[in-house]
Amino acid sequence: MKHRILPILLALALLLSACNLLPEAGAKPRAVSESSIWAMDTQMDLRLYGDAEGACMQRLTALLNELDHTLSATAEDSDLTALNRSGWTDNPHILRLAEEALAVSEETGGALDVTLLPVSRAWGFSTGSYGVVPAAELEALRDNVGMDKLTLQPGVGLSIPAGTALDFGALAKGYAADLCRAELEEADCAGILSLGGNIQTVGTKPDGSDWVIGVQDPDDPGHYLLTLGLTGSRAAVTSGDYQRYFMEDGVRYCHIIDPGTLAPVRGSLRAVTVIADSGLRADALSTALFVLGREAGEALRRSRGDFETVWIEADGRVWVSPGLAERVLEGSYEVTQP
Ligand code: ADP
Ligand code: MG
C-alpha cells in the first residue's frame, strides 16, 4: 500500500510545483501551447510554438505514453519487463536503445551498463527499501551483470540470459526526446521540452531569440548556477547525485551505480550536463560521464568532439567545455582544457 501511494503523492507534488522550464521572457507569443504530463517515472513539461502546436501536443503526449508503456522496468505489462522475463525481444525501441547502450559502453570503458537493474534494486532504488548492501551480496549479483550479456542482432532481436535484467533509465528519456523532436520537425513546430530534466530544444523560437536553459544548483535545484543560450535543435542532459539518493551515516548514496564497484558512484562530482545534437547520445553519455568523472570525461570529449559539457564539483566549482563558454549567459565558471 505504502509503495503505491508514495509515487502518486510525489507525482502530485511535482505537478503542483513550478514547471521545470524557465519562464518565457517578454510577451507570450500567440501560438504557444504548454502542458505537463507524468510519464517514464518523471514530470515532463512541454512548450510548443507554431500553427499546429495543439495537434503536436496531442501526438507528443501519445508518443511519451507509448514509450512509457514499452520501456518501464517496473510495469508488469511493459515490453521491457517481457524481455526481462522471457530473455528475448524484437521491439524496435528496445533494439535501438540496446544498440546505443552497447556503443556508449564500449566508448566509455563500460561506465554505461544497462544490466545493473538487480544491483540498483538491491540498494533500494525502485523498491524504496534503501540501505547499504553488503559486499558479499553485491558479488553474488555480479554473475548476472555486464554488457556482454546482451546478444543483439540489429533489426532482428535482442536476447539476454536468465537472471539478467535490463533497465534503460539512463538513456530512455533522451531517446524519447529524439522521437519528439522528429515529430515536431515533421509538423514544422518549434518547442522546448523538459523530460524529467532532460532538455530538448527543437527549431527556432518564433521571435528568433536563443533558447535559454538553466543548469541547476545541486544544493538548491530551484536555483540555477548557469544559464546557457542555445540555438536550433539541441539536447542538454544532466546526471547528478541530487535527484534520487538516500543518506546513511551522513553519506549520500545516489542512483547512479559504478559498474566496477556495483555501488553508487562516490567522488567529487555533483553533476554533469552533456549537450549534443542527439538526445539519446547526450543521455547515455551523461550517465557514463558521471561514473567516469571530469578528467576521464573530458579526455573522451576531446577525442570525440561531438558533445559539450558542464561539470559541477563538490567544492562548488563549475567547469564548462571551451565550445560552450561563449553560450553562457549568466553564472561564474572555469573553462576546461581544449
Ligand atoms: P535520470 O534518469 O535520473 O535523469 P540518468 O540518465 O543518469 O538520470 O540515469 C540514471 C538511471 O540509470 C538510474 O536511475 C538507473 O536506472 C540507471 N543506471 C544507474 N547506473 C547506471 C550505469 N552505470 N549505467 C547505466 N544505467 C545506470
Ligand atoms: Mg543519462
PDB file of N, CA and C in Angstrom, residues 109-157:
ATOM      1  N   GLY A 109      34.533   2.580 -21.704  1.00  0.00           N
ATOM      2  CA  GLY A 109      35.177   1.527 -20.920  1.00  0.00           C
ATOM      3  C   GLY A 109      34.225   0.848 -19.947  1.00  0.00           C
ATOM      4  N   GLY A 110      32.948   0.738 -20.351  1.00  0.00           N
ATOM      5  CA  GLY A 110      31.975   0.017 -19.528  1.00  0.00           C
ATOM      6  C   GLY A 110      31.301   0.850 -18.450  1.00  0.00           C
ATOM      7  N   ALA A 111      31.486   2.199 -18.489  1.00  0.00           N
ATOM      8  CA  ALA A 111      30.859   3.044 -17.451  1.00  0.00           C
ATOM      9  C   ALA A 111      29.330   3.020 -17.580  1.00  0.00           C
ATOM     10  N   LEU A 112      28.843   2.855 -18.806  1.00  0.00           N
ATOM     11  CA  LEU A 112      27.394   2.712 -19.001  1.00  0.00           C
ATOM     12  C   LEU A 112      27.088   1.230 -19.051  1.00  0.00           C
ATOM     13  N   ASP A 113      26.180   0.776 -18.189  1.00  0.00           N
ATOM     14  CA  ASP A 113      25.861  -0.647 -18.144  1.00  0.00           C
ATOM     15  C   ASP A 113      24.379  -0.802 -17.834  1.00  0.00           C
ATOM     16  N   VAL A 114      23.616  -1.274 -18.830  1.00  0.00           N
ATOM     17  CA  VAL A 114      22.156  -1.353 -18.661  1.00  0.00           C
ATOM     18  C   VAL A 114      21.715  -2.659 -17.995  1.00  0.00           C
ATOM     19  N   THR A 115      22.682  -3.439 -17.463  1.00  0.00           N
ATOM     20  CA  THR A 115      22.313  -4.693 -16.785  1.00  0.00           C
ATOM     21  C   THR A 115      22.336  -4.552 -15.260  1.00  0.00           C
ATOM     22  N   LEU A 116      22.368  -3.297 -14.778  1.00  0.00           N
ATOM     23  CA  LEU A 116      22.528  -3.082 -13.326  1.00  0.00           C
ATOM     24  C   LEU A 116      21.217  -3.112 -12.547  1.00  0.00           C
ATOM     25  N   LEU A 117      20.116  -3.445 -13.212  1.00  0.00           N
ATOM     26  CA  LEU A 117      18.816  -3.396 -12.525  1.00  0.00           C
ATOM     27  C   LEU A 117      18.797  -4.169 -11.197  1.00  0.00           C
ATOM     28  N   PRO A 118      19.286  -5.432 -11.159  1.00  0.00           N
ATOM     29  CA  PRO A 118      19.260  -6.140  -9.866  1.00  0.00           C
ATOM     30  C   PRO A 118      20.124  -5.448  -8.810  1.00  0.00           C
ATOM     31  N   VAL A 119      21.181  -4.770  -9.268  1.00  0.00           N
ATOM     32  CA  VAL A 119      22.066  -4.076  -8.331  1.00  0.00           C
ATOM     33  C   VAL A 119      21.362  -2.841  -7.774  1.00  0.00           C
ATOM     34  N   SER A 120      20.761  -2.022  -8.666  1.00  0.00           N
ATOM     35  CA  SER A 120      20.105  -0.826  -8.105  1.00  0.00           C
ATOM     36  C   SER A 120      18.908  -1.208  -7.253  1.00  0.00           C
ATOM     37  N   ARG A 121      18.243  -2.340  -7.590  1.00  0.00           N
ATOM     38  CA  ARG A 121      17.153  -2.814  -6.709  1.00  0.00           C
ATOM     39  C   ARG A 121      17.684  -3.176  -5.338  1.00  0.00           C
ATOM     40  N   ALA A 122      18.846  -3.851  -5.302  1.00  0.00           N
ATOM     41  CA  ALA A 122      19.429  -4.261  -4.016  1.00  0.00           C
ATOM     42  C   ALA A 122      19.710  -3.040  -3.133  1.00  0.00           C
ATOM     43  N   TRP A 123      20.093  -1.917  -3.745  1.00  0.00           N
ATOM     44  CA  TRP A 123      20.354  -0.683  -2.987  1.00  0.00           C
ATOM     45  C   TRP A 123      19.062   0.041  -2.607  1.00  0.00           C
ATOM     46  N   GLY A 124      17.959  -0.421  -3.159  1.00  0.00           N
ATOM     47  CA  GLY A 124      16.659   0.149  -2.780  1.00  0.00           C
ATOM     48  C   GLY A 124      16.046   1.073  -3.809  1.00  0.00           C
ATOM     49  N   PHE A 125      16.789   1.348  -4.891  1.00  0.00           N
ATOM     50  CA  PHE A 125      16.214   2.224  -5.908  1.00  0.00           C
ATOM     51  C   PHE A 125      15.130   1.443  -6.652  1.00  0.00           C
ATOM     52  N   SER A 126      14.012   2.041  -6.807  1.00  0.00           N
ATOM     53  CA  SER A 126      12.792   1.479  -7.409  1.00  0.00           C
ATOM     54  C   SER A 126      11.989   0.618  -6.430  1.00  0.00           C
ATOM     55  N   THR A 127      12.594   0.096  -5.346  1.00  0.00           N
ATOM     56  CA  THR A 127      11.773  -0.638  -4.371  1.00  0.00           C
ATOM     57  C   THR A 127      11.451   0.261  -3.172  1.00  0.00           C
ATOM     58  N   GLY A 128      12.318   1.227  -2.887  1.00  0.00           N
ATOM     59  CA  GLY A 128      12.107   2.118  -1.744  1.00  0.00           C
ATOM     60  C   GLY A 128      12.717   1.601  -0.445  1.00  0.00           C
ATOM     61  N   SER A 129      13.220   0.342  -0.435  1.00  0.00           N
ATOM     62  CA  SER A 129      13.868  -0.171   0.797  1.00  0.00           C
ATOM     63  C   SER A 129      15.363   0.122   0.732  1.00  0.00           C
ATOM     64  N   TYR A 130      15.715   1.401   0.950  1.00  0.00           N
ATOM     65  CA  TYR A 130      17.103   1.827   0.790  1.00  0.00           C
ATOM     66  C   TYR A 130      17.996   1.304   1.907  1.00  0.00           C
ATOM     67  N   GLY A 131      19.238   1.007   1.560  1.00  0.00           N
ATOM     68  CA  GLY A 131      20.210   0.620   2.580  1.00  0.00           C
ATOM     69  C   GLY A 131      21.498   0.157   1.927  1.00  0.00           C
ATOM     70  N   VAL A 132      22.592   0.255   2.675  1.00  0.00           N
ATOM     71  CA  VAL A 132      23.889  -0.162   2.155  1.00  0.00           C
ATOM     72  C   VAL A 132      23.887  -1.684   1.985  1.00  0.00           C
ATOM     73  N   VAL A 133      24.370  -2.149   0.819  1.00  0.00           N
ATOM     74  CA  VAL A 133      24.334  -3.583   0.516  1.00  0.00           C
ATOM     75  C   VAL A 133      25.693  -4.201   0.879  1.00  0.00           C
ATOM     76  N   PRO A 134      25.701  -5.300   1.643  1.00  0.00           N
ATOM     77  CA  PRO A 134      26.975  -5.936   2.000  1.00  0.00           C
ATOM     78  C   PRO A 134      27.734  -6.395   0.752  1.00  0.00           C
ATOM     79  N   ALA A 135      29.072  -6.314   0.821  1.00  0.00           N
ATOM     80  CA  ALA A 135      29.921  -6.626  -0.336  1.00  0.00           C
ATOM     81  C   ALA A 135      29.642  -8.024  -0.891  1.00  0.00           C
ATOM     82  N   ALA A 136      29.408  -8.998  -0.012  1.00  0.00           N
ATOM     83  CA  ALA A 136      29.202 -10.376  -0.474  1.00  0.00           C
ATOM     84  C   ALA A 136      27.921 -10.465  -1.318  1.00  0.00           C
ATOM     85  N   GLU A 137      26.923  -9.701  -0.904  1.00  0.00           N
ATOM     86  CA  GLU A 137      25.652  -9.706  -1.648  1.00  0.00           C
ATOM     87  C   GLU A 137      25.859  -9.105  -3.038  1.00  0.00           C
ATOM     88  N   LEU A 138      26.678  -8.058  -3.098  1.00  0.00           N
ATOM     89  CA  LEU A 138      26.974  -7.428  -4.397  1.00  0.00           C
ATOM     90  C   LEU A 138      27.722  -8.401  -5.299  1.00  0.00           C
ATOM     91  N   GLU A 139      28.705  -9.077  -4.735  1.00  0.00           N
ATOM     92  CA  GLU A 139      29.496 -10.017  -5.537  1.00  0.00           C
ATOM     93  C   GLU A 139      28.615 -11.120  -6.104  1.00  0.00           C
ATOM     94  N   ALA A 140      27.620 -11.522  -5.329  1.00  0.00           N
ATOM     95  CA  ALA A 140      26.721 -12.586  -5.791  1.00  0.00           C
ATOM     96  C   ALA A 140      25.898 -12.123  -6.989  1.00  0.00           C
ATOM     97  N   LEU A 141      25.701 -10.798  -7.094  1.00  0.00           N
ATOM     98  CA  LEU A 141      24.916 -10.275  -8.219  1.00  0.00           C
ATOM     99  C   LEU A 141      25.755 -10.135  -9.491  1.00  0.00           C
ATOM    100  N   ARG A 142      27.076 -10.143  -9.312  1.00  0.00           N
ATOM    101  CA  ARG A 142      27.959  -9.822 -10.431  1.00  0.00           C
ATOM    102  C   ARG A 142      27.826 -10.784 -11.616  1.00  0.00           C
ATOM    103  N   ASP A 143      27.522 -12.048 -11.328  1.00  0.00           N
ATOM    104  CA  ASP A 143      27.396 -13.044 -12.401  1.00  0.00           C
ATOM    105  C   ASP A 143      26.389 -12.645 -13.468  1.00  0.00           C
ATOM    106  N   ASN A 144      25.363 -11.885 -13.051  1.00  0.00           N
ATOM    107  CA  ASN A 144      24.290 -11.554 -13.992  1.00  0.00           C
ATOM    108  C   ASN A 144      24.471 -10.184 -14.638  1.00  0.00           C
ATOM    109  N   VAL A 145      25.597  -9.540 -14.329  1.00  0.00           N
ATOM    110  CA  VAL A 145      25.818  -8.160 -14.768  1.00  0.00           C
ATOM    111  C   VAL A 145      26.903  -8.098 -15.837  1.00  0.00           C
ATOM    112  N   GLY A 146      26.757  -7.131 -16.745  1.00  0.00           N
ATOM    113  CA  GLY A 146      27.805  -6.876 -17.760  1.00  0.00           C
ATOM    114  C   GLY A 146      27.179  -6.763 -19.132  1.00  0.00           C
ATOM    115  N   MET A 147      27.714  -5.849 -19.932  1.00  0.00           N
ATOM    116  CA  MET A 147      27.145  -5.625 -21.255  1.00  0.00           C
ATOM    117  C   MET A 147      27.371  -6.811 -22.190  1.00  0.00           C
ATOM    118  N   ASP A 148      28.292  -7.705 -21.816  1.00  0.00           N
ATOM    119  CA  ASP A 148      28.493  -8.902 -22.649  1.00  0.00           C
ATOM    120  C   ASP A 148      27.321  -9.882 -22.527  1.00  0.00           C
ATOM    121  N   LYS A 149      26.371  -9.568 -21.633  1.00  0.00           N
ATOM    122  CA  LYS A 149      25.166 -10.418 -21.520  1.00  0.00           C
ATOM    123  C   LYS A 149      24.187 -10.149 -22.671  1.00  0.00           C
ATOM    124  N   LEU A 150      24.364  -9.012 -23.360  1.00  0.00           N
ATOM    125  CA  LEU A 150      23.428  -8.660 -24.431  1.00  0.00           C
ATOM    126  C   LEU A 150      23.887  -9.297 -25.752  1.00  0.00           C
ATOM    127  N   THR A 151      22.990 -10.024 -26.396  1.00  0.00           N
ATOM    128  CA  THR A 151      23.271 -10.501 -27.746  1.00  0.00           C
ATOM    129  C   THR A 151      22.304  -9.809 -28.679  1.00  0.00           C
ATOM    130  N   LEU A 152      22.833  -8.851 -29.441  1.00  0.00           N
ATOM    131  CA  LEU A 152      21.981  -8.023 -30.294  1.00  0.00           C
ATOM    132  C   LEU A 152      22.203  -8.387 -31.748  1.00  0.00           C
ATOM    133  N   GLN A 153      21.101  -8.678 -32.437  1.00  0.00           N
ATOM    134  CA  GLN A 153      21.148  -8.783 -33.893  1.00  0.00           C
ATOM    135  C   GLN A 153      20.380  -7.568 -34.394  1.00  0.00           C
ATOM    136  N   PRO A 154      21.072  -6.509 -34.826  1.00  0.00           N
ATOM    137  CA  PRO A 154      20.392  -5.258 -35.167  1.00  0.00           C
ATOM    138  C   PRO A 154      19.231  -5.483 -36.143  1.00  0.00           C
ATOM    139  N   GLY A 155      18.102  -4.893 -35.784  1.00  0.00           N
ATOM    140  CA  GLY A 155      16.912  -5.001 -36.628  1.00  0.00           C
ATOM    141  C   GLY A 155      16.205  -6.340 -36.511  1.00  0.00           C
ATOM    142  N   VAL A 156      16.764  -7.270 -35.775  1.00  0.00           N
ATOM    143  CA  VAL A 156      16.157  -8.602 -35.668  1.00  0.00           C
ATOM    144  C   VAL A 156      15.697  -8.880 -34.234  1.00  0.00           C
ATOM    145  N   GLY A 157      16.626  -8.917 -33.308  1.00  0.00           N
ATOM    146  CA  GLY A 157      16.222  -9.231 -31.937  1.00  0.00           C
ATOM    147  C   GLY A 157      17.361  -9.051 -30.947  1.00  0.00           C
TER     148      GLY A 157
END
